[in-house]
Tab-separated table of C-alpha atoms and ligand atoms in Angstrom:
chain	number	residue	atom	x	y	z
A	26	UNK	CA	2.429	-118.286	34.141
A	27	UNK	CA	-1.231	-118.067	36.083
A	28	UNK	CA	-3.389	-120.727	34.638
A	29	UNK	CA	-6.023	-118.444	33.232
A	30	UNK	CA	-3.682	-115.554	31.846
A	31	UNK	CA	-1.757	-118.624	30.253
A	32	UNK	CA	-5.173	-119.720	29.030
A	33	UNK	CA	-5.664	-116.049	27.600
A	34	UNK	CA	-2.645	-116.261	26.205
A	35	UNK	CA	-0.600	-113.812	27.931
A	36	UNK	CA	1.868	-113.743	30.863
A	37	UNK	CA	2.941	-112.672	34.012
A	38	UNK	CA	5.504	-110.332	32.063
A	39	UNK	CA	2.438	-108.363	30.643
A	40	UNK	CA	1.829	-106.804	33.729
A	41	UNK	CA	3.751	-104.024	32.762
A	42	UNK	CA	2.174	-103.998	29.244
A	43	UNK	CA	-0.047	-101.087	28.316
A	44	UNK	CA	-3.556	-100.825	27.636
A	45	UNK	CA	-4.199	-100.771	23.484
A	46	UNK	CA	-7.462	-98.310	22.933
A	47	UNK	CA	-8.774	-97.128	19.564
A	48	UNK	CA	-11.182	-95.196	17.816
A	49	UNK	CA	-12.160	-94.283	13.948
A	50	UNK	CA	-10.883	-90.563	15.500
A	51	UNK	CA	-11.122	-89.001	19.021
A	52	UNK	CA	-14.347	-89.810	20.535
A	53	UNK	CA	-12.845	-92.447	22.033
A	54	UNK	CA	-10.742	-90.329	25.042
A	55	UNK	CA	-14.550	-89.921	26.411
A	56	UNK	CA	-13.524	-93.471	26.850
A	57	UNK	CA	-9.850	-93.414	27.528
A	58	UNK	CA	-10.465	-90.632	30.544
A	59	UNK	CA	-12.731	-93.207	32.261
A	60	UNK	CA	-9.922	-96.024	31.597
A	61	UNK	CA	-7.377	-93.597	32.885
A	62	UNK	CA	-9.916	-92.144	35.962
A	63	UNK	CA	-10.220	-96.155	37.266
A	64	UNK	CA	-7.391	-97.373	35.960
A	65	UNK	CA	-4.230	-94.429	36.903
A	66	UNK	CA	-1.735	-96.904	37.774
A	67	UNK	CA	-2.182	-98.547	34.474
A	68	UNK	CA	-0.424	-97.021	30.923
A	69	UNK	CA	-1.972	-96.228	27.813
A	70	UNK	CA	-1.962	-95.689	23.904
A	71	UNK	CA	-4.993	-94.341	22.053
A	72	UNK	CA	-4.912	-94.351	18.286
A	73	UNK	CA	-7.059	-92.221	16.724
A	74	UNK	CA	-7.817	-93.765	13.473
A	75	UNK	CA	-8.869	-89.350	12.167
A	76	UNK	CA	-7.100	-89.766	8.564
A	77	UNK	CA	-10.216	-92.151	8.096
A	78	UNK	CA	-12.702	-90.109	10.094
A	79	UNK	CA	-16.129	-90.970	9.927
A	80	UNK	CA	-16.264	-94.787	9.904
A	81	UNK	CA	-19.936	-94.469	10.278
A	82	UNK	CA	-20.601	-93.367	6.514
A	83	UNK	CA	-17.758	-96.007	5.407
A	84	UNK	CA	-18.732	-99.617	4.080
A	85	UNK	CA	-17.983	-102.766	6.671
A	86	UNK	CA	-15.056	-104.537	4.632
A	87	UNK	CA	-13.049	-101.004	5.407
A	88	UNK	CA	-14.156	-100.957	8.910
A	89	UNK	CA	-12.899	-104.220	9.165
A	90	UNK	CA	-10.077	-103.886	7.512
A	91	UNK	CA	-9.234	-100.839	9.291
A	92	UNK	CA	-10.285	-102.349	13.080
A	93	UNK	CA	-7.991	-105.303	11.764
A	94	UNK	CA	-4.924	-103.067	10.850
A	95	UNK	CA	-4.584	-100.745	14.319
A	96	UNK	CA	-5.164	-104.568	16.540
A	97	UNK	CA	-2.177	-105.003	14.987
A	98	UNK	CA	-0.063	-102.432	15.479
A	99	UNK	CA	-1.093	-102.189	18.888
A	100	UNK	CA	-0.378	-106.324	19.491
A	101	UNK	CA	3.438	-105.623	17.817
A	102	UNK	CA	3.657	-102.926	20.171
A	103	UNK	CA	2.865	-105.307	23.145
A	104	UNK	CA	-0.814	-103.966	24.492
A	105	UNK	CA	-1.973	-106.523	27.191
A	106	UNK	CA	-6.190	-105.532	26.329
A	107	UNK	CA	-8.034	-103.982	23.669
A	108	UNK	CA	-10.399	-101.750	23.781
A	109	UNK	CA	-12.405	-100.926	20.934
A	110	UNK	CA	-13.584	-97.767	21.970
A	111	UNK	CA	-15.909	-96.119	18.885
A	112	UNK	CA	-19.632	-98.268	18.659
A	113	UNK	CA	-19.165	-98.653	15.005
A	114	UNK	CA	-16.090	-100.650	14.612
A	115	UNK	CA	-17.678	-102.839	18.127
A	116	UNK	CA	-20.887	-103.051	15.651
A	117	UNK	CA	-19.009	-104.522	12.192
A	118	UNK	CA	-15.773	-105.448	13.314
A	119	UNK	CA	-15.738	-107.534	16.898
A	120	UNK	CA	-16.750	-110.901	16.450
A	121	UNK	CA	-13.884	-110.730	13.592
A	122	UNK	CA	-10.747	-109.662	15.952
A	123	UNK	CA	-12.304	-111.319	19.102
A	124	UNK	CA	-11.685	-114.537	16.342
A	125	UNK	CA	-7.859	-114.186	15.684
A	126	UNK	CA	-6.836	-111.797	18.701
A	127	UNK	CA	-4.720	-113.496	21.312
A	128	UNK	CA	-5.655	-110.683	24.205
A	129	UNK	CA	-8.642	-109.713	25.873
A	130	UNK	CA	-10.371	-107.110	23.646
A	131	UNK	CA	-13.495	-105.088	25.795
A	132	UNK	CA	-16.011	-102.934	23.433
A	133	UNK	CA	-18.885	-100.994	23.323
A	134	UNK	CA	-22.296	-101.213	22.046
A	135	UNK	CA	-25.315	-98.545	22.516
A	136	UNK	CA	-26.591	-98.720	26.061
A	137	UNK	CA	-30.221	-99.138	25.215
A	138	UNK	CA	-30.405	-101.844	28.097
A	139	UNK	CA	-30.075	-99.021	31.057
A	140	UNK	CA	-31.597	-96.725	28.524
A	141	UNK	CA	-35.133	-98.711	28.849
A	142	UNK	CA	-34.654	-99.750	32.582
A	143	UNK	CA	-34.302	-95.298	33.393
A	144	UNK	CA	-36.732	-93.864	31.015
A	145	UNK	CA	-40.639	-92.663	33.244
A	146	UNK	CA	-42.040	-91.573	29.788
A	147	UNK	CA	-41.685	-94.538	27.454
A	148	UNK	CA	-39.329	-92.981	24.951
A	149	UNK	CA	-35.896	-93.460	24.580
A	150	UNK	CA	-33.624	-91.591	22.089
A	151	UNK	CA	-30.411	-93.768	20.019
A	152	UNK	CA	-27.920	-91.226	18.699
A	153	UNK	CA	-25.065	-93.023	17.006
A	154	UNK	CA	-23.399	-93.272	13.070
A	155	UNK	CA	-26.166	-94.821	10.141
A	156	UNK	CA	-23.612	-97.643	11.019
A	157	UNK	CA	-24.562	-98.486	14.598
A	158	UNK	CA	-28.613	-98.443	13.669
A	159	UNK	CA	-28.158	-100.055	10.625
A	160	UNK	CA	-26.123	-102.878	12.796
A	161	UNK	CA	-27.479	-106.470	13.914
A	162	UNK	CA	-26.608	-105.646	17.329
A	163	UNK	CA	-28.855	-102.756	17.512
A	164	UNK	CA	-31.607	-104.823	16.404
A	165	UNK	CA	-31.082	-107.437	19.369
A	166	UNK	CA	-30.636	-105.129	21.234
A	167	UNK	CA	-34.431	-103.452	20.465
A	168	UNK	CA	-35.835	-107.282	20.249
A	169	UNK	CA	-34.671	-107.430	24.069
A	170	UNK	CA	-35.821	-104.177	25.801
A	171	UNK	CA	-38.229	-102.597	23.225
A	172	UNK	CA	-40.754	-104.542	24.263
A	173	UNK	CA	-42.244	-101.407	26.663
A	174	UNK	CA	-40.466	-98.503	25.121
A	175	UNK	CA	-40.643	-96.634	22.352
A	176	UNK	CA	-37.353	-96.720	21.279
A	177	UNK	CA	-36.173	-94.343	18.246
A	178	UNK	CA	-33.124	-94.665	16.445
A	179	UNK	CA	-31.355	-91.378	15.456
A	180	UNK	CA	-28.776	-91.303	13.637
A	181	UNK	CA	-26.586	-87.833	13.824
A	182	UNK	CA	-23.674	-86.857	10.498
A	183	UNK	CA	-22.163	-84.445	10.726
A	184	UNK	CA	-21.182	-84.577	14.136
A	185	UNK	CA	-18.048	-86.663	14.575
A	186	UNK	CA	-16.854	-84.554	12.165
A	187	UNK	CA	-17.587	-81.450	14.739
A	188	UNK	CA	-16.161	-83.088	17.169
A	189	UNK	CA	-12.663	-83.978	15.258
A	190	UNK	CA	-13.022	-79.827	14.441
A	191	UNK	CA	-13.129	-79.531	18.371
A	192	UNK	CA	-16.177	-78.030	17.470
A	193	UNK	CA	-18.400	-78.378	20.278
A	194	UNK	CA	-20.358	-75.649	21.553
A	195	UNK	CA	-19.881	-73.584	17.528
A	196	UNK	CA	-23.394	-72.423	15.799
A	197	UNK	CA	-23.282	-74.763	13.469
A	198	UNK	CA	-22.920	-77.954	16.137
A	199	UNK	CA	-25.781	-76.391	17.881
A	200	UNK	CA	-27.802	-75.883	15.011
A	201	UNK	CA	-27.458	-79.986	13.905
A	202	UNK	CA	-28.387	-81.274	17.415
A	203	UNK	CA	-31.291	-79.729	17.668
A	204	UNK	CA	-32.346	-80.482	13.811
A	205	UNK	CA	-31.484	-84.146	15.496
A	206	UNK	CA	-32.633	-83.482	19.241
A	207	UNK	CA	-35.838	-80.912	19.127
A	208	UNK	CA	-38.282	-84.155	17.328
A	209	UNK	CA	-37.111	-86.780	19.910
A	210	UNK	CA	-38.013	-84.006	22.348
A	211	UNK	CA	-41.543	-83.112	20.668
A	212	UNK	CA	-42.143	-87.010	20.406
A	213	UNK	CA	-41.232	-87.456	24.039
A	214	UNK	CA	-38.131	-88.234	25.023
A	215	UNK	CA	-36.226	-88.823	27.975
A	216	UNK	CA	-34.217	-90.171	27.895
A	217	UNK	CA	-31.122	-89.813	25.413
A	218	UNK	CA	-28.053	-92.923	24.584
A	219	UNK	CA	-25.134	-91.289	23.047
A	220	UNK	CA	-24.492	-94.321	20.578
A	221	UNK	CA	-21.575	-93.217	19.979
A	222	UNK	CA	-17.934	-91.858	21.763
A	223	UNK	CA	-17.852	-89.026	20.172
A	224	UNK	CA	-20.763	-87.711	21.762
A	225	UNK	CA	-19.430	-86.950	25.488
A	226	UNK	CA	-18.066	-84.573	24.339
A	227	UNK	CA	-21.780	-82.930	23.382
A	228	UNK	CA	-22.966	-83.365	26.482
A	229	UNK	CA	-22.916	-79.661	28.024
A	230	UNK	CA	-25.079	-78.459	24.323
A	231	UNK	CA	-26.790	-82.083	24.441
A	232	UNK	CA	-28.047	-80.989	28.313
A	233	UNK	CA	-28.668	-77.581	26.912
A	234	UNK	CA	-30.900	-78.257	24.286
A	235	UNK	CA	-32.714	-81.303	26.221
A	236	UNK	CA	-33.409	-79.499	29.185
A	237	UNK	CA	-32.134	-80.881	32.931
A	238	UNK	CA	-34.875	-83.063	33.446
A	239	UNK	CA	-33.129	-85.778	30.623
A	240	UNK	CA	-30.960	-88.424	30.998
A	241	UNK	CA	-27.948	-88.700	28.959
A	242	UNK	CA	-26.220	-92.412	29.182
A	243	UNK	CA	-22.944	-92.246	28.495
A	244	UNK	CA	-21.609	-95.717	28.684
A	245	UNK	CA	-18.058	-94.979	29.123
A	246	UNK	CA	-17.965	-95.998	32.771
A	247	UNK	CA	-19.351	-99.273	32.113
A	248	UNK	CA	-16.578	-100.181	29.536
A	249	UNK	CA	-13.462	-99.159	32.132
A	250	UNK	CA	-15.133	-101.045	35.000
A	251	UNK	CA	-15.188	-104.340	32.261
A	252	UNK	CA	-11.212	-103.856	31.576
A	253	UNK	CA	-10.872	-103.841	34.910
A	254	UNK	CA	-12.438	-106.929	35.511
A	255	UNK	CA	-10.590	-108.231	32.550
A	256	UNK	CA	-7.141	-106.974	33.958
A	257	UNK	CA	-7.950	-108.725	37.136
A	258	UNK	CA	-9.586	-111.917	35.217
A	259	UNK	CA	-6.478	-112.486	34.424
A	260	UNK	CA	-4.442	-110.448	36.695
A	261	UNK	CA	-2.535	-108.544	34.691
A	262	UNK	CA	-2.839	-105.778	36.675
A	263	UNK	CA	-0.233	-103.520	37.124
A	264	UNK	CA	0.353	-102.259	40.607
A	265	UNK	CA	-0.052	-99.008	41.761
A	266	UNK	CA	3.066	-96.735	42.419
A	267	UNK	CA	5.036	-95.608	38.949
A	268	UNK	CA	5.295	-93.177	36.903
A	269	UNK	CA	2.737	-93.643	34.560
A	270	UNK	CA	3.137	-92.696	29.896
A	271	UNK	CA	-0.321	-92.468	28.629
A	272	UNK	CA	1.169	-92.095	24.569
A	273	UNK	CA	-1.430	-90.339	21.630
A	274	UNK	CA	-1.220	-91.468	18.004
A	275	UNK	CA	-2.884	-90.435	14.817
A	276	UNK	CA	-3.423	-91.317	11.144
A	277	UNK	CA	-4.107	-88.026	10.585
A	278	UNK	CA	-1.635	-84.649	10.709
A	279	UNK	CA	-0.025	-84.767	13.840
A	280	UNK	CA	-0.169	-80.779	14.496
A	281	UNK	CA	-3.208	-80.428	14.163
A	282	UNK	CA	-4.230	-84.307	16.018
A	283	UNK	CA	-1.705	-82.434	19.065
A	284	UNK	CA	-4.531	-79.382	19.053
A	285	UNK	CA	-7.180	-80.679	19.041
A	286	UNK	CA	-6.598	-84.320	21.463
A	287	UNK	CA	-4.788	-81.640	23.650
A	288	UNK	CA	-8.137	-79.979	24.000
A	289	UNK	CA	-10.742	-82.517	24.614
A	290	UNK	CA	-8.393	-84.456	26.755
A	291	UNK	CA	-7.338	-81.315	28.936
A	292	UNK	CA	-4.002	-80.579	28.603
A	293	UNK	CA	-1.635	-80.572	26.601
A	294	UNK	CA	-0.437	-83.441	24.559
A	295	UNK	CA	1.705	-84.539	22.113
A	296	UNK	CA	0.256	-86.929	19.030
A	297	UNK	CA	2.840	-89.443	17.527
A	298	UNK	CA	2.197	-90.780	13.743
A	299	UNK	CA	0.048	-93.714	13.405
A	300	UNK	CA	2.685	-96.666	12.362
A	301	UNK	CA	5.310	-99.246	13.652
A	302	UNK	CA	8.269	-97.986	14.299
A	303	UNK	CA	6.697	-95.334	16.308
A	304	UNK	CA	4.299	-97.343	18.604
A	305	UNK	CA	7.526	-99.974	19.225
A	306	UNK	CA	9.747	-97.515	20.452
A	307	UNK	CA	9.096	-96.801	24.516
A	308	UNK	CA	8.528	-93.053	25.760
B	19	DGL	N1	-16.538	-92.639	17.790
B	19	DGL	C1	-16.947	-93.804	16.126
B	19	DGL	C2	-18.571	-94.630	17.217
B	19	DGL	O1	-18.491	-94.246	18.406
B	19	DGL	C3	-17.338	-92.779	15.151
B	19	DGL	C4	-17.949	-93.577	13.950
B	19	DGL	C5	-17.063	-92.504	12.919
B	19	DGL	O2	-16.544	-92.046	12.878
B	19	DGL	O3	-18.457	-92.231	12.718
B	19	DGL	O4	-19.350	-95.009	16.317
């Protein structure tokens, strides 16, 4: 065991271990695809807690409890790192999770800093769940980067449900997005932060509504870079050239989840039920 990996509770045997990624539902697939793109040699386990989505309207205690339950399932399955691919779970539960979790935890929060540095109009919009926007994390980011910039916080209820149904271009989804985006455009917003991992799947529609001049910021690339850095720091990056396994689990009905996850992931995958025996069994 190297000195650095020992500090993180990892051993050289962890080289072959998968990375666990989870979200309240299917939104974290937008982060998973970036991790897979930057770390194509790593095994991945994705957990969609779709049976309990959306988290954005839940109370903090429930989200903390689900975060701990899923993290423990992933640890029992032997993961070498956990990625919380959910802004809502991050702002509510990340402190507690990091206090006990023995492997590196990478999380996600709205990209307010890069948006404030990008805007030309001086108005940025942060699209996220109510829980995320009401959090101290977002208050801290607004205080740090909101001096010279007008930051509009826009809760987007019901969008998560549309993505959970893979309704990425329906009339209803468009109407919801127009309701959220048109007032922001009228207020001069030129930079839009996707502060919920479900929203990158709506980028096509968002772009149609905002026009091509708008900047849309998805933090998934930055999160994947952080995963790369943390694995390198802990010396547990998998060497290349071997078959890779990506497994998908959902707390919702597996048949429905398979159809939705396949549609969003881009090819047909089998989704397994979220329970310890299934997770522990190697493919
Ligand atoms: N993908 C989650 C996020 O990033 C959605 C939360 C929810 O389920 O409301 O916040």
